[in-house]
Amino acid sequence: MRQSQKTGARSIVSGEQRIQNGLLREKILDRNNLNAAYKHVKRNKGAGGIDGMTVEELGPYLKENNTKLVEELRSESYQPQPVKTVEIPKADGSKRKLGVPTVVDRVVQQAVAQQLIPIFEQVFSDNSYGFRPHRSAKDAVRKVVSYYNQGYHYVVDLDLKSYFDNVSHDLLIKFLGNYINEPWILHLIRKFLTSGVMSGQLFGKSVKGTPQGGNISPLLANIYLNELDKELTKRGHKFVRYADDCNIYVKSKRAGERVLKSITQFLEKKLKVKVNAEKTQVGSPLRLKFLGFSLSVGRNGAYPRPHQKAKQRIKQELKRITKRNRGVSLDKILHEIKQKMQGWIQYYSIGKMKIFLQHLDEWLRSRIRQYIWKQWKNIGTRFKALVRLGMSREQAKIYVNTRKGYWRNAHSKTLLMTITNKRLTQRGLLNMSQLYQSIQAKA
């Protein structure tokens, strides 16, 4: 069996298309593989599916029903349940539909994915970055920078219309079959694709698409769009793809328009996915957004920076968190800021944003001073607070009767000298500039 596994791995690399029959089923149903899949699902937590079973209930259920589950999978009598539809708000105000499988189905999908990923990692393009081990959005952005510095100053920014909802099941199974010669696994994956969706009490058939939210969906999406990667490579194009976000880099606008036309035909005729003509465009990476970044150029060449829309969006989010009439504790506000900004700064840390974060720090401190002033509410509370913070009683008595608005007060010398930057940091306000500098120092 060990020798057969090696043969299967070699066959993909050398171009002989398929894995040996029978190997994958035993690997997927192996006790250690199933146990690793269970641990993965438990670690990721998440909501239950339509049967109501929670991640906490999953362990006891599998202990009691493990043998039955394996037997059903082996005999192909296992039937995945419909996924529960959940709508997640997007930044542009629209909603993305997520399909939440049951926790048991998630374990089975994860067990399958764990065995398929190593196989397809030998197949996937080096220019594909999304949902792949040891690859990230930062790696994709670095590749974009390298292309720009090589003289590729125009980009074909492809936008696929509702990609995950429009994947052809028949084509996906065909693409899988190019590498996997094992009917058992192809049947199982088709069952997951066609298990249906539940929206409230309404059942809907799944005739196309791979629902976002399933453990195996990202891998299947990459297998499908690997056909696009192969076509782009065959044509000699420079490109970067992260899931369904694909940018093709060219040296002139005319070349970009020519590439856009021919690739649109390929996607719509060969892969049966629709290109969104309104959002797809040819332009400059200095202006267009990719994974939240755009480029700027300095004396040492191009470098990434957060796109203007990403900056506006995070400022709006901080504005919402610090809205002065929220009526929650200051500690809760500071905790939410920390949660939101630590992840944001970590993600954008490869980009230049020192000045932006300095300004954002100043603005945010003013928002917090405004919030505190509002929390103090009446004259008596404000008087006591200012005295406690070091102001003389005479000065405090004069200031608490100010008729300035909240925002003007937040910038006053009085609040700057009492609610100091140091006190705000000690209270728990994240210093974004310092965090950014510490991440940069470690990079």
Short mmCIF file of C-alpha atoms in Angstrom, two decimals:
data_model
loop_
_atom_site.label_atom_id
_atom_site.label_comp_id
_atom_site.label_asym_id
_atom_site.label_seq_id
_atom_site.Cartn_x
_atom_site.Cartn_y
_atom_site.Cartn_z
CA MET A 1 0.00 0.00 0.00
CA ARG A 2 2.87 2.35 0.81
CA GLN A 3 4.33 1.72 -2.65
CA SER A 4 0.94 2.39 -4.30
CA GLN A 5 0.66 5.72 -2.47
CA LYS A 6 4.03 6.80 -3.82
CA THR A 7 3.01 5.75 -7.32
CA GLY A 8 -0.16 7.85 -7.05
CA ALA A 9 1.75 10.92 -5.92
CA ARG A 10 4.28 10.56 -8.76
CA SER A 11 1.56 10.19 -11.37
CA ILE A 12 0.18 13.68 -10.73
CA VAL A 13 3.53 15.44 -10.86
CA SER A 14 4.56 13.69 -14.07
CA GLY A 15 1.25 14.48 -15.76
CA GLU A 16 -0.27 10.99 -15.67
CA GLN A 17 -3.57 12.20 -14.48
CA ARG A 18 -5.16 9.93 -11.90
CA ILE A 19 -4.65 8.62 -8.38
CA GLN A 20 -4.77 4.82 -8.00
CA ASN A 21 -8.27 3.48 -7.35
CA GLY A 22 -9.21 2.47 -3.79
CA LEU A 23 -6.51 4.31 -1.87
CA LEU A 24 -8.45 7.41 -0.92
CA ARG A 25 -11.46 5.72 0.65
CA GLU A 26 -9.29 3.83 3.14
CA LYS A 27 -7.27 6.95 3.93
CA ILE A 28 -10.41 9.03 4.48
CA LEU A 29 -12.07 6.39 6.68
CA ASP A 30 -8.92 5.78 8.68
CA ARG A 31 -9.56 6.29 12.39
CA ASN A 32 -6.70 8.78 12.80
CA ASN A 33 -7.91 10.86 9.86
CA LEU A 34 -11.49 10.96 11.20
CA ASN A 35 -10.24 11.86 14.65
CA ALA A 36 -8.15 14.73 13.24
CA ALA A 37 -11.22 15.93 11.33
CA TYR A 38 -13.31 15.89 14.52
CA LYS A 39 -10.65 17.88 16.40
CA HIS A 40 -10.53 20.44 13.58
CA VAL A 41 -14.32 20.95 13.64
CA LYS A 42 -14.35 21.18 17.43
CA ARG A 43 -11.51 23.71 17.44
CA ASN A 44 -13.24 25.91 14.84
CA LYS A 45 -16.53 25.85 16.80
CA GLY A 46 -19.28 27.59 14.82
CA ALA A 47 -23.06 27.27 14.74
CA GLY A 48 -24.94 24.01 14.36
CA GLY A 49 -26.78 22.95 11.22
CA ILE A 50 -30.43 22.17 10.61
CA ASP A 51 -30.47 19.24 13.10
CA GLY A 52 -29.57 21.58 15.97
CA MET A 53 -26.58 19.51 17.12
CA THR A 54 -23.84 21.69 18.60
CA VAL A 55 -20.07 21.23 18.47
CA GLU A 56 -20.18 20.40 22.20
CA GLU A 57 -22.61 17.53 21.51
CA LEU A 58 -20.54 16.20 18.61
CA GLY A 59 -17.97 14.23 20.66
CA PRO A 60 -20.49 12.11 22.61
CA TYR A 61 -22.50 11.52 19.42
CA LEU A 62 -19.48 10.24 17.50
CA LYS A 63 -18.40 7.96 20.36
CA GLU A 64 -21.77 6.26 20.20
CA ASN A 65 -22.25 6.30 16.42
CA ASN A 66 -18.74 6.11 14.98
CA THR A 67 -19.00 2.54 13.71
CA LYS A 68 -22.39 3.22 12.12
CA LEU A 69 -21.12 6.42 10.44
CA VAL A 70 -18.06 4.67 8.96
CA GLU A 71 -20.20 1.79 7.69
CA GLU A 72 -22.68 4.18 6.05
CA LEU A 73 -19.82 6.02 4.36
CA ARG A 74 -18.19 2.79 3.20
CA SER A 75 -21.43 1.39 1.78
CA GLU A 76 -22.41 4.73 0.20
CA SER A 77 -25.67 4.83 2.15
CA TYR A 78 -24.54 8.00 3.99
CA GLN A 79 -26.70 10.99 3.06
CA PRO A 80 -25.60 14.51 3.99
CA GLN A 81 -28.30 16.78 5.35
CA PRO A 82 -29.27 20.09 3.68
CA VAL A 83 -27.19 23.09 4.71
CA LYS A 84 -28.72 25.90 6.74
CA THR A 85 -28.67 29.25 4.94
CA VAL A 86 -27.30 32.20 6.90
CA GLU A 87 -26.94 35.72 5.49
CA ILE A 88 -23.81 37.69 6.40
CA PRO A 89 -23.69 41.46 5.73
CA LYS A 90 -21.00 42.61 3.28
CA ALA A 91 -19.11 45.90 3.39
CA ASP A 92 -21.04 47.28 0.39
CA GLY A 93 -24.39 46.75 2.13
CA SER A 94 -25.33 43.57 0.27
CA LYS A 95 -25.46 40.15 1.89
CA ARG A 96 -23.44 36.99 1.35
CA LYS A 97 -25.18 33.66 1.76
CA LEU A 98 -23.34 31.07 3.84
CA GLY A 99 -24.38 27.42 3.92
CA VAL A 100 -23.87 25.88 7.35
CA PRO A 101 -23.67 22.05 7.23
CA THR A 102 -24.47 19.93 10.29
CA VAL A 103 -21.50 19.31 12.58
CA VAL A 104 -21.40 15.62 11.55
CA ASP A 105 -21.32 16.58 7.87
CA ARG A 106 -18.54 19.03 8.65
CA VAL A 107 -16.45 16.20 10.13
CA VAL A 108 -16.96 14.06 7.00
CA GLN A 109 -16.15 17.00 4.69
CA GLN A 110 -13.03 17.79 6.72
CA ALA A 111 -11.91 14.14 6.58
CA VAL A 112 -12.23 14.23 2.79
CA ALA A 113 -10.47 17.59 2.49
CA GLN A 114 -7.52 16.43 4.62
CA GLN A 115 -6.75 13.69 2.11
CA LEU A 116 -7.48 15.67 -1.07
CA ILE A 117 -5.47 18.79 -0.17
CA PRO A 118 -2.01 17.10 -0.38
CA ILE A 119 -2.96 15.65 -3.77
CA PHE A 120 -4.12 18.92 -5.29
CA GLU A 121 -1.29 20.94 -3.76
CA GLN A 122 0.89 19.13 -6.30
CA VAL A 123 -1.42 20.34 -9.06
CA PHE A 124 -2.34 23.91 -8.14
CA SER A 125 -0.61 26.92 -9.68
CA ASP A 126 2.09 28.80 -7.83
CA ASN A 127 0.05 31.94 -8.57
CA SER A 128 -2.96 30.73 -6.54
CA TYR A 129 -2.98 31.81 -2.87
CA GLY A 130 -6.46 31.55 -1.36
CA PHE A 131 -7.38 28.74 1.07
CA ARG A 132 -4.07 26.97 0.68
CA PRO A 133 -1.62 25.81 3.36
CA HIS A 134 1.38 28.07 4.03
CA ARG A 135 0.02 30.76 1.68
CA SER A 136 -1.70 34.00 2.55
CA ALA A 137 -3.11 37.24 1.19
CA LYS A 138 0.18 38.90 2.14
CA ASP A 139 2.06 36.50 -0.16
CA ALA A 140 -0.36 37.37 -2.98
CA VAL A 141 0.18 41.10 -2.45
CA ARG A 142 3.97 40.65 -2.47
CA LYS A 143 3.63 38.91 -5.84
CA VAL A 144 1.64 41.86 -7.17
CA VAL A 145 4.41 44.22 -6.07
CA SER A 146 7.02 42.10 -7.86
CA TYR A 147 4.98 42.16 -11.10
CA TYR A 148 4.65 45.94 -10.96
CA ASN A 149 8.39 46.30 -10.44
CA GLN A 150 8.95 44.11 -13.52
CA GLY A 151 7.04 46.65 -15.63
CA TYR A 152 3.51 45.20 -15.55
CA HIS A 153 1.75 48.49 -14.78
CA TYR A 154 -1.79 47.53 -15.86
CA VAL A 155 -4.13 44.99 -14.34
CA VAL A 156 -7.20 43.13 -15.56
CA ASP A 157 -9.28 43.04 -12.38
CA LEU A 158 -11.73 40.15 -12.88
CA ASP A 159 -14.94 40.02 -10.89
CA LEU A 160 -16.88 36.75 -11.10
CA LYS A 161 -20.60 37.21 -10.51
CA SER A 162 -21.76 35.12 -7.50
CA TYR A 163 -19.01 32.61 -8.25
CA PHE A 164 -19.66 30.19 -5.37
CA ASP A 165 -23.37 30.06 -6.27
CA ASN A 166 -22.78 29.27 -9.95
CA VAL A 167 -20.20 26.48 -10.04
CA SER A 168 -21.37 23.72 -12.41
CA HIS A 169 -21.59 20.42 -10.51
CA ASP A 170 -20.99 18.34 -13.63
CA LEU A 171 -17.88 20.32 -14.60
CA LEU A 172 -16.54 20.21 -11.05
CA ILE A 173 -16.91 16.42 -10.89
CA LYS A 174 -15.26 16.19 -14.31
CA PHE A 175 -12.29 18.28 -13.11
CA LEU A 176 -12.02 16.14 -9.98
CA GLY A 177 -12.17 13.02 -12.12
CA ASN A 178 -9.15 14.23 -14.09
CA TYR A 179 -7.07 13.48 -10.99
CA ILE A 180 -9.17 11.10 -8.86
CA ASN A 181 -10.13 7.76 -10.41
CA GLU A 182 -12.31 6.63 -7.51
CA PRO A 183 -16.10 6.60 -7.98
CA TRP A 184 -16.71 6.35 -4.22
CA ILE A 185 -15.26 9.76 -3.48
CA LEU A 186 -16.77 11.40 -6.56
CA HIS A 187 -20.21 10.11 -5.50
CA LEU A 188 -19.70 11.38 -1.95
CA ILE A 189 -18.69 14.86 -3.12
CA ARG A 190 -21.66 15.02 -5.49
CA LYS A 191 -23.91 14.17 -2.54
CA PHE A 192 -22.54 17.14 -0.63
CA LEU A 193 -23.02 19.40 -3.66
CA THR A 194 -26.65 18.31 -4.17
CA SER A 195 -27.76 17.95 -0.52
CA GLY A 196 -29.97 21.05 -0.78
CA VAL A 197 -30.44 24.13 1.37
CA MET A 198 -32.86 25.06 4.13
CA SER A 199 -33.89 28.72 4.35
CA GLY A 200 -36.07 28.85 7.44
CA GLN A 201 -38.63 26.11 6.87
CA LEU A 202 -38.23 26.13 3.08
CA PHE A 203 -36.16 23.46 1.31
CA GLY A 204 -34.38 24.31 -1.92
CA LYS A 205 -32.64 21.98 -4.37
CA SER A 206 -28.94 22.48 -5.13
CA VAL A 207 -28.58 22.31 -8.90
CA LYS A 208 -25.35 24.31 -9.03
CA GLY A 209 -22.89 26.04 -6.70
CA THR A 210 -20.71 25.04 -3.79
CA PRO A 211 -22.05 26.68 -0.62
CA GLN A 212 -19.64 28.95 1.27
CA GLY A 213 -19.36 27.61 4.79
CA GLY A 214 -18.65 23.94 4.13
CA ASN A 215 -15.23 22.56 5.09
CA ILE A 216 -14.59 21.23 1.62
CA SER A 217 -16.00 24.20 -0.34
CA PRO A 218 -12.76 26.26 -0.51
CA LEU A 219 -10.86 23.27 -1.91
CA LEU A 220 -13.58 22.56 -4.49
CA ALA A 221 -13.62 26.23 -5.51
CA ASN A 222 -9.86 26.09 -6.09
CA ILE A 223 -10.12 22.84 -8.07
CA TYR A 224 -12.68 24.49 -10.35
CA LEU A 225 -10.69 27.70 -10.90
CA ASN A 226 -7.47 25.73 -11.33
CA GLU A 227 -8.75 25.33 -14.89
CA LEU A 228 -8.55 29.12 -15.24
CA ASP A 229 -5.02 29.07 -13.77
CA LYS A 230 -3.98 26.41 -16.29
CA GLU A 231 -5.36 28.48 -19.17
CA LEU A 232 -3.62 31.67 -18.00
CA THR A 233 -0.34 29.78 -17.56
CA LYS A 234 -0.68 28.22 -21.00
CA ARG A 235 -1.11 31.70 -22.50
CA GLY A 236 1.96 32.97 -20.63
CA HIS A 237 0.12 35.57 -18.53
CA LYS A 238 1.32 37.03 -15.23
CA PHE A 239 -1.51 36.64 -12.73
CA VAL A 240 -2.40 36.35 -9.06
CA ARG A 241 -5.52 34.57 -7.85
CA TYR A 242 -6.93 34.48 -4.33
CA ALA A 243 -10.08 32.32 -4.33
CA ASP A 244 -12.38 34.00 -6.89
CA ASP A 245 -10.39 37.27 -6.91
CA CYS A 246 -8.15 37.10 -9.96
CA ASN A 247 -5.88 39.83 -11.32
CA ILE A 248 -3.96 39.51 -14.60
CA TYR A 249 -0.98 41.84 -15.09
CA VAL A 250 -0.04 43.31 -18.46
CA LYS A 251 2.17 46.11 -19.80
CA SER A 252 -0.43 48.24 -21.59
CA LYS A 253 -4.10 49.11 -21.39
CA ARG A 254 -4.70 47.81 -24.91
CA ALA A 255 -3.19 44.44 -23.96
CA GLY A 256 -5.38 44.40 -20.87
CA GLU A 257 -8.56 44.99 -22.88
CA ARG A 258 -7.58 42.23 -25.32
CA VAL A 259 -6.90 39.79 -22.45
CA LEU A 260 -10.14 40.73 -20.72
CA LYS A 261 -12.18 39.94 -23.82
CA SER A 262 -10.59 36.54 -24.46
CA ILE A 263 -10.58 35.42 -20.81
CA THR A 264 -14.21 36.46 -20.40
CA GLN A 265 -15.08 34.16 -23.33
CA PHE A 266 -13.11 31.32 -21.73
CA LEU A 267 -14.78 31.74 -18.33
CA GLU A 268 -18.31 32.02 -19.66
CA LYS A 269 -18.11 29.33 -22.36
CA LYS A 270 -15.71 26.79 -20.86
CA LEU A 271 -16.27 27.21 -17.12
CA LYS A 272 -19.90 28.44 -17.21
CA VAL A 273 -19.24 31.28 -14.77
CA LYS A 274 -20.43 34.82 -15.40
CA VAL A 275 -18.04 37.77 -15.43
CA ASN A 276 -19.52 40.85 -13.77
CA ALA A 277 -19.03 43.45 -16.51
CA GLU A 278 -19.88 46.35 -14.16
CA LYS A 279 -17.11 45.54 -11.68
CA THR A 280 -14.51 44.00 -13.99
CA GLN A 281 -12.08 46.59 -15.31
CA VAL A 282 -8.64 47.32 -16.74
CA GLY A 283 -6.67 49.90 -14.80
CA SER A 284 -3.65 50.74 -12.68
CA PRO A 285 -2.68 48.79 -9.53
CA LEU A 286 -1.94 52.23 -8.04
CA ARG A 287 -5.67 52.92 -8.08
CA LEU A 288 -7.52 49.61 -8.10
CA LYS A 289 -8.06 47.48 -5.01
CA PHE A 290 -6.89 43.88 -4.60
CA LEU A 291 -7.44 42.09 -1.28
CA GLY A 292 -7.89 45.49 0.37
CA PHE A 293 -4.57 46.85 -0.93
CA SER A 294 -3.40 49.17 -3.68
CA LEU A 295 0.15 50.15 -4.61
CA SER A 296 2.23 53.29 -4.38
CA VAL A 297 5.65 53.94 -5.88
CA GLY A 298 8.72 55.28 -4.08
CA ARG A 299 12.41 55.59 -4.87
CA ASN A 300 12.88 51.84 -4.22
CA GLY A 301 9.98 50.79 -6.43
CA ALA A 302 6.39 49.79 -5.67
CA TYR A 303 5.07 49.06 -2.20
CA PRO A 304 1.63 48.07 -0.87
CA ARG A 305 -0.68 50.27 1.20
CA PRO A 306 -4.23 49.87 2.47
CA HIS A 307 -6.66 51.03 -0.20
CA GLN A 308 -8.55 54.24 0.51
CA LYS A 309 -11.81 52.29 0.85
CA ALA A 310 -10.23 50.03 3.49
CA LYS A 311 -9.16 53.11 5.45
CA GLN A 312 -12.59 54.70 5.19
CA ARG A 313 -14.28 51.47 6.22
CA ILE A 314 -12.19 50.96 9.35
CA LYS A 315 -12.69 54.58 10.39
CA GLN A 316 -16.45 54.17 9.99
CA GLU A 317 -16.32 51.02 12.12
CA LEU A 318 -14.40 52.84 14.87
CA LYS A 319 -16.92 55.66 14.63
CA ARG A 320 -19.72 53.17 15.24
CA ILE A 321 -17.92 51.58 18.21
CA THR A 322 -17.26 54.98 19.83
CA LYS A 323 -20.65 56.53 19.14
CA ARG A 324 -21.22 58.71 22.20
CA ASN A 325 -24.83 57.65 22.85
CA ARG A 326 -24.16 53.88 22.82
CA GLY A 327 -24.66 53.66 26.56
CA VAL A 328 -22.13 50.89 27.26
CA SER A 329 -19.14 50.95 29.60
CA LEU A 330 -15.85 52.53 28.54
CA ASP A 331 -14.09 49.20 29.19
CA LYS A 332 -16.36 47.50 26.65
CA ILE A 333 -15.61 50.22 24.08
CA LEU A 334 -11.85 49.86 24.59
CA HIS A 335 -12.09 46.05 24.37
CA GLU A 336 -14.01 46.24 21.06
CA ILE A 337 -11.43 48.66 19.64
CA LYS A 338 -8.61 46.31 20.61
CA GLN A 339 -10.34 43.27 19.11
CA LYS A 340 -11.09 45.05 15.84
CA MET A 341 -7.79 46.87 15.35
CA GLN A 342 -5.34 44.13 16.32
CA GLY A 343 -6.59 41.94 13.47
CA TRP A 344 -6.84 44.86 11.01
CA ILE A 345 -3.30 46.11 11.67
CA GLN A 346 -1.89 42.57 11.54
CA TYR A 347 -3.51 42.02 8.12
CA TYR A 348 -2.37 45.35 6.65
CA SER A 349 1.04 45.37 8.37
CA ILE A 350 2.94 44.69 5.10
CA GLY A 351 1.62 48.00 3.79
CA LYS A 352 2.90 51.49 4.52
CA MET A 353 0.48 53.28 6.84
CA LYS A 354 2.53 54.98 9.54
CA ILE A 355 1.08 58.48 8.98
CA PHE A 356 -2.47 57.12 8.59
CA LEU A 357 -2.25 55.33 11.94
CA GLN A 358 -0.78 58.39 13.67
CA HIS A 359 -3.76 60.45 12.52
CA LEU A 360 -6.17 57.64 13.40
CA ASP A 361 -4.67 57.41 16.91
CA GLU A 362 -5.17 61.16 17.45
CA TRP A 363 -8.73 61.06 16.10
CA LEU A 364 -9.62 58.00 18.19
CA ARG A 365 -8.31 59.55 21.40
CA SER A 366 -10.57 62.53 20.73
CA ARG A 367 -13.51 60.16 20.19
CA ILE A 368 -12.77 58.51 23.55
CA ARG A 369 -12.47 61.88 25.35
CA GLN A 370 -15.82 62.84 23.85
CA TYR A 371 -17.31 59.56 25.05
CA ILE A 372 -15.96 60.05 28.58
CA TRP A 373 -17.26 63.65 28.72
CA LYS A 374 -20.70 62.38 27.70
CA GLN A 375 -20.55 59.61 30.33
CA TRP A 376 -19.89 62.13 33.08
CA LYS A 377 -23.31 63.58 32.16
CA ASN A 378 -24.02 66.30 34.77
CA ILE A 379 -22.05 69.22 36.19
CA GLY A 380 -21.45 67.57 39.60
CA THR A 381 -19.95 64.40 38.11
CA ARG A 382 -17.76 66.41 35.73
CA PHE A 383 -16.52 68.64 38.55
CA LYS A 384 -15.50 65.69 40.74
CA ALA A 385 -13.84 63.89 37.83
CA LEU A 386 -11.76 66.90 36.75
CA VAL A 387 -10.59 67.53 40.32
CA ARG A 388 -9.69 63.85 40.68
CA LEU A 389 -7.61 64.12 37.51
CA GLY A 390 -5.55 67.03 38.91
CA MET A 391 -7.45 70.19 38.02
CA SER A 392 -7.89 72.84 40.71
CA ARG A 393 -11.39 73.26 42.13
CA GLU A 394 -11.59 76.84 40.84
CA GLN A 395 -10.63 75.86 37.28
CA ALA A 396 -12.94 72.85 37.35
CA LYS A 397 -15.86 74.99 38.52
CA ILE A 398 -15.37 77.34 35.59
CA TYR A 399 -14.91 74.60 32.97
CA VAL A 400 -17.88 72.40 33.86
CA ASN A 401 -20.21 75.24 32.86
CA THR A 402 -18.78 75.36 29.33
CA ARG A 403 -21.28 75.53 26.50
CA LYS A 404 -18.95 73.94 23.98
CA GLY A 405 -20.24 70.87 22.13
CA TYR A 406 -18.91 67.38 22.84
CA TRP A 407 -16.47 67.31 19.91
CA ARG A 408 -15.02 70.74 20.70
CA ASN A 409 -14.62 69.73 24.34
CA ALA A 410 -12.73 66.60 23.25
CA HIS A 411 -10.07 68.89 21.70
CA SER A 412 -9.92 71.40 24.56
CA LYS A 413 -6.74 71.97 26.57
CA THR A 414 -8.65 71.01 29.72
CA LEU A 415 -9.42 67.46 28.56
CA LEU A 416 -6.03 67.08 26.88
CA MET A 417 -4.32 67.90 30.19
CA THR A 418 -6.61 65.75 32.37
CA ILE A 419 -7.54 62.78 30.18
CA THR A 420 -3.98 62.45 28.91
CA ASN A 421 -2.71 60.04 26.26
CA LYS A 422 -0.86 58.15 29.00
CA ARG A 423 -4.01 57.77 31.09
CA LEU A 424 -5.96 56.50 28.07
CA THR A 425 -3.24 53.91 27.36
CA GLN A 426 -3.22 52.82 31.01
CA ARG A 427 -7.00 52.46 30.88
CA GLY A 428 -6.67 50.09 27.93
CA LEU A 429 -6.86 52.14 24.72
CA LEU A 430 -4.77 50.44 22.03
CA ASN A 431 -1.89 52.51 20.65
CA MET A 432 -2.19 51.54 17.00
CA SER A 433 1.04 53.19 15.87
CA GLN A 434 3.06 51.30 18.48
CA LEU A 435 1.44 47.99 17.56
CA TYR A 436 2.20 48.57 13.87
CA GLN A 437 5.83 49.44 14.61
CA SER A 438 6.27 46.32 16.78
CA ILE A 439 4.86 44.09 14.01
CA GLN A 440 7.12 45.76 11.46
CA ALA A 441 10.15 45.25 13.72
CA LYS A 442 9.46 41.50 13.93
CA ALA A 443 8.90 41.09 10.18
#
